[in-house]
Short mmCIF file of C-alpha atoms in Angstrom, two decimals:
data_model
loop_
_atom_site.label_atom_id
_atom_site.label_comp_id
_atom_site.label_asym_id
_atom_site.label_seq_id
_atom_site.Cartn_x
_atom_site.Cartn_y
_atom_site.Cartn_z
CA MET S 82 81.08 -103.87 -152.13
CA PRO S 83 79.98 -100.55 -153.66
CA ALA S 84 82.94 -98.74 -156.23
CA ASP S 85 81.84 -95.68 -154.93
CA PRO S 86 84.44 -93.50 -152.87
CA ASP S 87 84.65 -93.36 -149.84
CA ILE S 88 82.89 -91.32 -147.41
CA SER S 89 84.31 -90.54 -143.84
CA LEU S 90 82.70 -91.28 -141.04
CA ALA S 91 82.83 -87.50 -139.65
CA SER S 92 80.95 -86.59 -143.25
CA LYS S 93 78.83 -88.99 -143.25
CA LEU S 94 77.94 -87.64 -139.19
CA GLU S 95 77.90 -84.43 -140.61
CA LEU S 96 76.03 -84.51 -143.21
CA LEU S 97 72.54 -86.60 -140.86
CA LEU S 98 73.12 -83.64 -138.66
CA ARG S 99 72.03 -81.08 -141.45
CA ARG S 100 69.23 -83.22 -142.02
CA ALA S 101 67.96 -83.31 -138.64
CA VAL S 102 68.08 -79.30 -138.91
CA GLY S 103 66.46 -79.83 -142.10
CA ARG S 104 63.49 -81.77 -140.12
CA THR S 105 64.00 -79.95 -136.96
CA GLY S 106 65.13 -76.53 -137.49
CA LYS S 107 67.85 -76.98 -134.94
CA ARG S 108 70.85 -79.02 -134.35
CA PRO S 109 70.57 -81.80 -132.10
CA SER S 110 73.13 -81.52 -129.06
CA VAL S 111 75.59 -84.36 -128.22
CA ARG S 112 74.09 -84.95 -125.24
CA ALA S 113 70.07 -85.54 -126.74
CA LEU S 114 72.35 -88.63 -129.21
CA GLU S 115 73.94 -89.72 -126.20
CA LYS S 116 70.78 -90.08 -124.78
CA ALA S 117 68.42 -90.96 -128.26
CA SER S 118 71.64 -94.03 -128.64
CA ALA S 119 70.34 -96.33 -125.98
CA ALA S 120 68.22 -99.70 -127.17
CA THR S 121 65.73 -98.37 -125.56
CA PRO S 122 63.63 -95.39 -123.94
CA GLY S 123 65.71 -94.09 -120.75
CA GLY S 124 68.06 -97.47 -120.95
CA LYS S 125 72.18 -96.85 -121.02
CA PRO S 126 72.95 -95.30 -123.78
CA ALA S 127 75.56 -96.87 -126.39
CA MET S 128 78.47 -94.66 -125.98
CA THR S 129 78.76 -90.99 -124.11
CA HIS S 130 78.44 -87.70 -125.23
CA GLN S 131 82.15 -87.27 -125.51
CA VAL S 132 82.72 -90.17 -127.79
CA ILE S 133 79.86 -88.92 -130.40
CA ASN S 134 81.23 -85.81 -130.50
CA ASP S 135 84.70 -87.37 -131.26
CA TYR S 136 83.23 -89.31 -134.20
CA ILE S 137 81.68 -86.05 -135.42
CA ASN S 138 84.88 -83.76 -135.19
CA GLY S 139 87.02 -86.76 -136.53
CA GLU S 140 88.79 -88.07 -133.70
CA LYS S 141 87.78 -91.49 -134.05
CA THR S 142 86.69 -93.45 -136.87
CA ASP S 143 86.42 -96.71 -136.15
CA PRO S 144 83.47 -97.29 -133.94
CA LYS S 145 82.75 -100.97 -132.17
CA SER S 146 79.62 -102.70 -133.22
CA SER S 147 78.06 -101.61 -130.70
CA GLN S 148 78.37 -97.67 -131.37
CA THR S 149 77.23 -98.11 -134.68
CA LEU S 150 74.29 -99.26 -133.62
CA GLY S 151 73.74 -96.56 -131.53
CA LEU S 152 74.63 -94.09 -134.26
CA ALA S 153 72.20 -95.30 -136.09
CA ARG S 154 69.57 -94.52 -133.48
CA ALA S 155 70.59 -92.09 -132.37
CA PHE S 156 70.46 -90.44 -135.81
CA ASP S 157 68.01 -92.24 -137.59
CA ALA S 158 69.58 -93.85 -140.41
CA PRO S 159 70.42 -96.79 -141.27
CA VAL S 160 73.41 -99.25 -139.76
CA ALA S 161 75.24 -100.06 -142.99
CA PHE S 162 75.61 -96.11 -144.16
CA PHE S 163 78.01 -96.00 -141.08
CA LEU S 164 79.80 -98.78 -142.87
CA PRO S 165 82.69 -98.15 -145.16
CA GLY S 166 82.23 -97.86 -148.85
CA TYR S 167 78.10 -97.33 -148.03
CA ASN S 168 77.37 -93.75 -149.21
CA GLY S 169 73.84 -94.72 -150.35
CA LEU S 170 72.07 -93.44 -147.93
CA THR S 171 68.71 -92.71 -150.19
CA SER S 172 69.19 -97.25 -151.04
CA LEU S 173 69.97 -98.73 -147.41
CA GLU S 174 66.81 -96.35 -146.46
CA VAL S 175 64.38 -97.79 -148.88
CA TYR S 176 65.22 -101.50 -147.87
CA GLU S 177 65.65 -101.07 -144.27
CA ARG S 178 61.92 -99.48 -144.47
CA GLN S 179 60.37 -100.86 -146.72
CA THR S 180 59.86 -104.99 -146.80
CA ASP S 181 58.95 -104.89 -150.71
CA ALA S 182 61.30 -103.29 -151.52
CA ARG S 183 64.10 -106.08 -149.46
CA GLU S 184 61.19 -108.58 -151.40
CA ALA S 185 61.53 -107.49 -154.73
CA LEU S 186 65.80 -107.53 -154.59
CA ARG S 187 65.08 -111.81 -153.12
CA LEU S 188 62.60 -112.37 -156.25
CA ILE S 189 65.40 -111.33 -158.95
CA HIS S 190 67.95 -112.46 -156.87
CA ASP S 191 68.49 -115.59 -159.34
CA LEU S 192 67.84 -113.91 -162.47
CA GLY S 193 71.09 -112.03 -162.84
CA ASP S 194 71.38 -108.91 -165.05
CA GLU S 195 67.98 -109.29 -166.97
CA GLY S 196 66.17 -109.31 -164.46
CA ALA S 197 67.56 -106.29 -162.92
CA ALA S 198 67.24 -104.31 -165.96
CA GLU S 199 63.38 -105.99 -166.44
CA LEU S 200 62.81 -104.50 -162.22
CA LEU S 201 64.39 -100.86 -162.90
CA GLU S 202 62.48 -100.21 -166.12
CA ALA S 203 59.47 -101.67 -164.17
CA ALA S 204 60.64 -99.43 -161.65
CA ARG S 205 60.82 -96.09 -163.96
CA ALA S 206 57.33 -97.16 -165.48
CA ILE S 207 55.87 -96.87 -161.85
CA ARG S 208 57.68 -93.13 -161.38
CA ARG S 209 55.80 -92.08 -164.60
CA GLN S 210 52.96 -93.48 -163.73
CA HIS S 211 52.76 -91.22 -160.56
CA GLY S 212 54.01 -88.69 -162.10
CA LYS S 213 57.25 -88.77 -161.57
CA ALA S 214 59.68 -87.81 -164.20
CA ASP S 215 63.03 -87.74 -162.74
CA THR S 216 65.01 -90.86 -162.88
CA ASN S 217 68.28 -89.55 -161.68
CA ILE S 218 67.84 -89.76 -157.72
CA PRO S 219 70.50 -89.23 -155.91
CA GLU S 220 72.50 -91.57 -153.22
CA VAL S 221 72.18 -88.93 -150.76
CA PRO S 222 69.36 -86.88 -150.43
CA GLU S 223 69.67 -82.76 -151.55
CA LEU S 224 70.16 -81.03 -148.67
CA PRO S 225 69.74 -76.53 -148.15
CA PRO S 226 72.99 -75.49 -147.40
CA MET S 227 73.17 -74.94 -143.49
CA VAL S 228 72.56 -71.53 -141.59
CA GLU S 229 73.12 -71.88 -137.75
CA PRO S 230 72.29 -68.63 -135.90
CA PRO S 231 74.83 -66.76 -134.35
CA ARG S 232 75.46 -68.25 -130.91
CA PRO S 233 75.21 -65.83 -128.18
CA GLY S 234 78.22 -65.84 -125.56
CA ARG S 235 81.19 -63.41 -125.36
CA ARG S 236 82.70 -61.32 -127.85
CA ARG S 237 86.44 -62.64 -129.02
CA ARG S 238 88.96 -60.71 -127.58
CA LEU S 239 90.49 -57.91 -129.16
CA SER S 240 93.79 -56.95 -130.17
CA PHE S 241 95.37 -53.50 -128.63
CA THR S 242 94.62 -52.16 -132.19
CA GLU S 243 91.24 -53.05 -132.42
CA ALA S 244 90.29 -51.76 -129.08
CA ALA S 245 92.20 -48.73 -128.73
CA ASP S 246 90.34 -47.89 -133.06
CA ARG S 247 86.90 -49.21 -131.31
CA ALA S 248 87.25 -46.73 -128.21
CA VAL S 249 88.06 -44.01 -130.78
CA SER S 250 84.80 -44.55 -133.00
CA ASP S 251 83.17 -44.77 -129.81
CA LEU S 252 84.38 -41.36 -128.95
CA GLU S 253 84.16 -39.51 -132.37
CA GLY S 254 80.49 -41.03 -132.72
CA LEU S 255 80.83 -43.01 -135.94
#
Protein backbone atom coordinates (compact mmCIF):
# COMPACT_ATOMS: atom_id res chain seq x y z
CA MET A 1 0.00 0.00 0.00
CA PRO A 2 1.32 3.48 -0.82
CA ALA A 3 3.02 5.44 1.97
CA ASP A 4 1.25 8.70 1.09
CA PRO A 5 -0.79 10.32 3.85
CA ASP A 6 -4.42 9.31 3.62
CA ILE A 7 -6.86 11.75 2.03
CA SER A 8 -10.43 11.53 3.30
CA LEU A 9 -13.19 10.33 1.02
CA ALA A 10 -14.96 13.70 1.32
CA SER A 11 -11.76 15.49 0.15
CA LYS A 12 -11.42 13.11 -2.79
CA LEU A 13 -15.05 13.73 -3.79
CA GLU A 14 -14.59 17.50 -3.49
CA LEU A 15 -11.54 17.25 -5.77
CA LEU A 16 -13.57 15.28 -8.31
CA LEU A 17 -16.42 17.81 -8.10
CA ARG A 18 -13.93 20.61 -8.80
CA ARG A 19 -12.62 18.63 -11.75
CA ALA A 20 -16.19 18.28 -13.08
CA VAL A 21 -16.66 22.04 -12.79
CA GLY A 22 -13.46 22.52 -14.79
CA ARG A 23 -14.73 20.20 -17.52
CA THR A 24 -18.33 21.36 -17.82
CA GLY A 25 -18.33 24.80 -16.25
CA LYS A 26 -20.87 23.87 -13.59
CA ARG A 27 -21.06 21.67 -10.54
CA PRO A 28 -23.10 18.50 -11.08
CA SER A 29 -26.15 18.12 -8.86
CA VAL A 30 -26.34 15.22 -6.44
CA ARG A 31 -29.40 13.97 -8.32
CA ALA A 32 -27.36 13.89 -11.54
CA LEU A 33 -24.62 12.00 -9.68
CA GLU A 34 -27.25 9.58 -8.39
CA LYS A 35 -28.38 8.83 -11.95
CA ALA A 36 -24.78 8.49 -13.14
CA SER A 37 -24.04 5.93 -10.40
CA ALA A 38 -26.26 3.34 -12.12
CA ALA A 39 -24.54 0.34 -13.70
CA THR A 40 -26.51 0.86 -16.93
CA PRO A 41 -27.97 4.07 -18.37
CA GLY A 42 -31.46 4.47 -16.96
CA GLY A 43 -30.87 1.59 -14.53
CA LYS A 44 -31.23 1.54 -10.76
CA PRO A 45 -28.72 3.91 -9.10
CA ALA A 46 -26.11 2.38 -6.81
CA MET A 47 -27.19 4.78 -4.03
CA THR A 48 -29.60 7.62 -3.37
CA HIS A 49 -28.74 11.28 -3.74
CA GLN A 50 -28.88 11.63 0.07
CA VAL A 51 -26.21 8.95 0.53
CA ILE A 52 -24.00 10.66 -2.07
CA ASN A 53 -24.52 13.95 -0.26
CA ASP A 54 -23.54 12.30 3.04
CA TYR A 55 -20.27 11.06 1.48
CA ILE A 56 -19.54 14.51 0.00
CA ASN A 57 -20.17 16.20 3.37
CA GLY A 58 -18.09 13.63 5.26
CA GLU A 59 -21.04 12.33 7.30
CA LYS A 60 -20.43 8.85 5.88
CA THR A 61 -16.92 7.62 5.23
CA ASP A 62 -17.04 3.90 4.49
CA PRO A 63 -18.98 3.02 1.31
CA LYS A 64 -19.99 -0.53 0.48
CA SER A 65 -18.30 -2.05 -2.56
CA SER A 66 -21.41 -1.49 -4.72
CA GLN A 67 -21.45 2.15 -3.63
CA THR A 68 -17.73 2.52 -4.38
CA LEU A 69 -18.39 1.27 -7.92
CA GLY A 70 -21.31 3.71 -8.18
CA LEU A 71 -19.14 6.62 -7.02
CA ALA A 72 -16.52 5.68 -9.62
CA ARG A 73 -19.15 5.73 -12.37
CA ALA A 74 -20.75 8.95 -11.13
CA PHE A 75 -17.47 10.85 -10.82
CA ASP A 76 -15.74 9.20 -13.83
CA ALA A 77 -12.77 8.17 -11.72
CA PRO A 78 -10.88 4.92 -11.05
CA VAL A 79 -12.46 2.73 -8.38
CA ALA A 80 -9.15 2.37 -6.53
CA PHE A 81 -9.02 6.15 -5.95
CA PHE A 82 -11.86 5.78 -3.42
CA LEU A 83 -9.92 3.24 -1.34
CA PRO A 84 -7.95 4.48 1.70
CA GLY A 85 -4.30 5.15 0.91
CA TYR A 86 -4.69 5.29 -2.87
CA ASN A 87 -4.38 9.00 -3.60
CA GLY A 88 -2.60 8.92 -6.97
CA LEU A 89 -5.42 9.91 -9.31
CA THR A 90 -3.07 10.46 -12.26
CA SER A 91 -1.38 7.03 -11.97
CA LEU A 92 -4.63 5.21 -11.35
CA GLU A 93 -6.27 6.78 -14.41
CA VAL A 94 -3.32 5.78 -16.59
CA TYR A 95 -3.39 2.25 -15.16
CA GLU A 96 -7.14 1.86 -15.60
CA ARG A 97 -7.56 3.46 -19.03
CA GLN A 98 -4.40 2.42 -20.90
CA THR A 99 -3.91 -1.29 -21.42
CA ASP A 100 -0.36 -0.74 -22.70
CA ALA A 101 0.60 0.81 -19.34
CA ARG A 102 -0.69 -2.28 -17.54
CA GLU A 103 1.27 -4.48 -19.96
CA ALA A 104 4.46 -2.46 -19.29
CA LEU A 105 4.04 -3.04 -15.55
CA ARG A 106 3.44 -6.76 -16.06
CA LEU A 107 6.60 -6.99 -18.17
CA ILE A 108 8.80 -5.59 -15.38
CA HIS A 109 7.07 -7.56 -12.62
CA ASP A 110 9.93 -9.99 -12.05
CA LEU A 111 12.77 -7.63 -13.01
CA GLY A 112 12.88 -5.91 -9.61
CA ASP A 113 14.20 -2.44 -8.88
CA GLU A 114 16.58 -2.45 -11.84
CA GLY A 115 13.74 -3.12 -14.30
CA ALA A 116 11.61 -0.39 -12.75
CA ALA A 117 14.51 2.08 -12.99
CA GLU A 118 15.06 1.20 -16.65
CA LEU A 119 11.33 1.64 -17.41
CA LEU A 120 11.34 4.99 -15.62
CA GLU A 121 14.36 6.20 -17.62
CA ALA A 122 12.75 5.05 -20.88
CA ALA A 123 9.52 6.92 -19.97
CA ARG A 124 11.51 10.10 -19.25
CA ALA A 125 13.28 9.77 -22.62
CA ILE A 126 9.94 9.36 -24.40
CA ARG A 127 8.59 12.48 -22.63
CA ARG A 128 11.64 14.48 -23.77
CA GLN A 129 11.13 13.15 -27.29
CA HIS A 130 7.56 14.47 -27.24
CA GLY A 131 8.67 17.88 -25.93
CA LYS A 132 7.43 17.32 -22.38
CA ALA A 133 10.46 18.16 -20.25
CA ASP A 134 8.73 18.26 -16.86
CA THR A 135 9.17 14.86 -15.24
CA ASN A 136 7.50 15.92 -11.99
CA ILE A 137 3.87 15.13 -12.75
CA PRO A 138 1.55 15.59 -9.78
CA GLU A 139 -0.32 12.56 -8.46
CA VAL A 140 -3.45 14.70 -8.33
CA PRO A 141 -3.84 17.03 -11.32
CA GLU A 142 -3.57 20.73 -10.58
CA LEU A 143 -6.99 22.34 -10.62
CA PRO A 144 -7.74 26.04 -10.86
CA PRO A 145 -9.38 27.54 -7.78
CA MET A 146 -13.11 26.99 -7.91
CA VAL A 147 -15.17 30.15 -8.08
CA GLU A 148 -18.86 29.47 -7.94
CA PRO A 149 -21.29 32.15 -9.03
CA PRO A 150 -23.56 33.38 -6.26
CA ARG A 151 -26.73 31.36 -6.06
CA PRO A 152 -30.02 33.18 -6.36
CA GLY A 153 -32.24 32.99 -3.33
CA ARG A 154 -33.46 34.87 -0.34
CA ARG A 155 -31.18 37.42 1.20
CA ARG A 156 -30.08 36.62 4.70
CA ARG A 157 -32.27 37.94 7.46
CA LEU A 158 -30.89 41.17 8.92
CA SER A 159 -30.63 41.90 12.60
CA PHE A 160 -32.75 44.76 13.95
CA THR A 161 -29.70 47.07 14.02
CA GLU A 162 -28.66 46.15 10.46
CA ALA A 163 -32.22 46.70 9.20
CA ALA A 164 -32.37 50.11 10.92
CA ASP A 165 -29.00 51.13 9.44
CA ARG A 166 -30.13 50.06 5.98
CA ALA A 167 -33.40 52.00 6.34
CA VAL A 168 -31.53 55.14 7.40
CA SER A 169 -29.12 54.88 4.48
CA ASP A 170 -32.01 54.30 2.04
CA LEU A 171 -33.87 57.36 3.38
CA GLU A 172 -30.80 59.55 3.22
CA GLY A 173 -29.94 58.32 -0.29
CA LEU A 174 -26.54 56.96 0.60
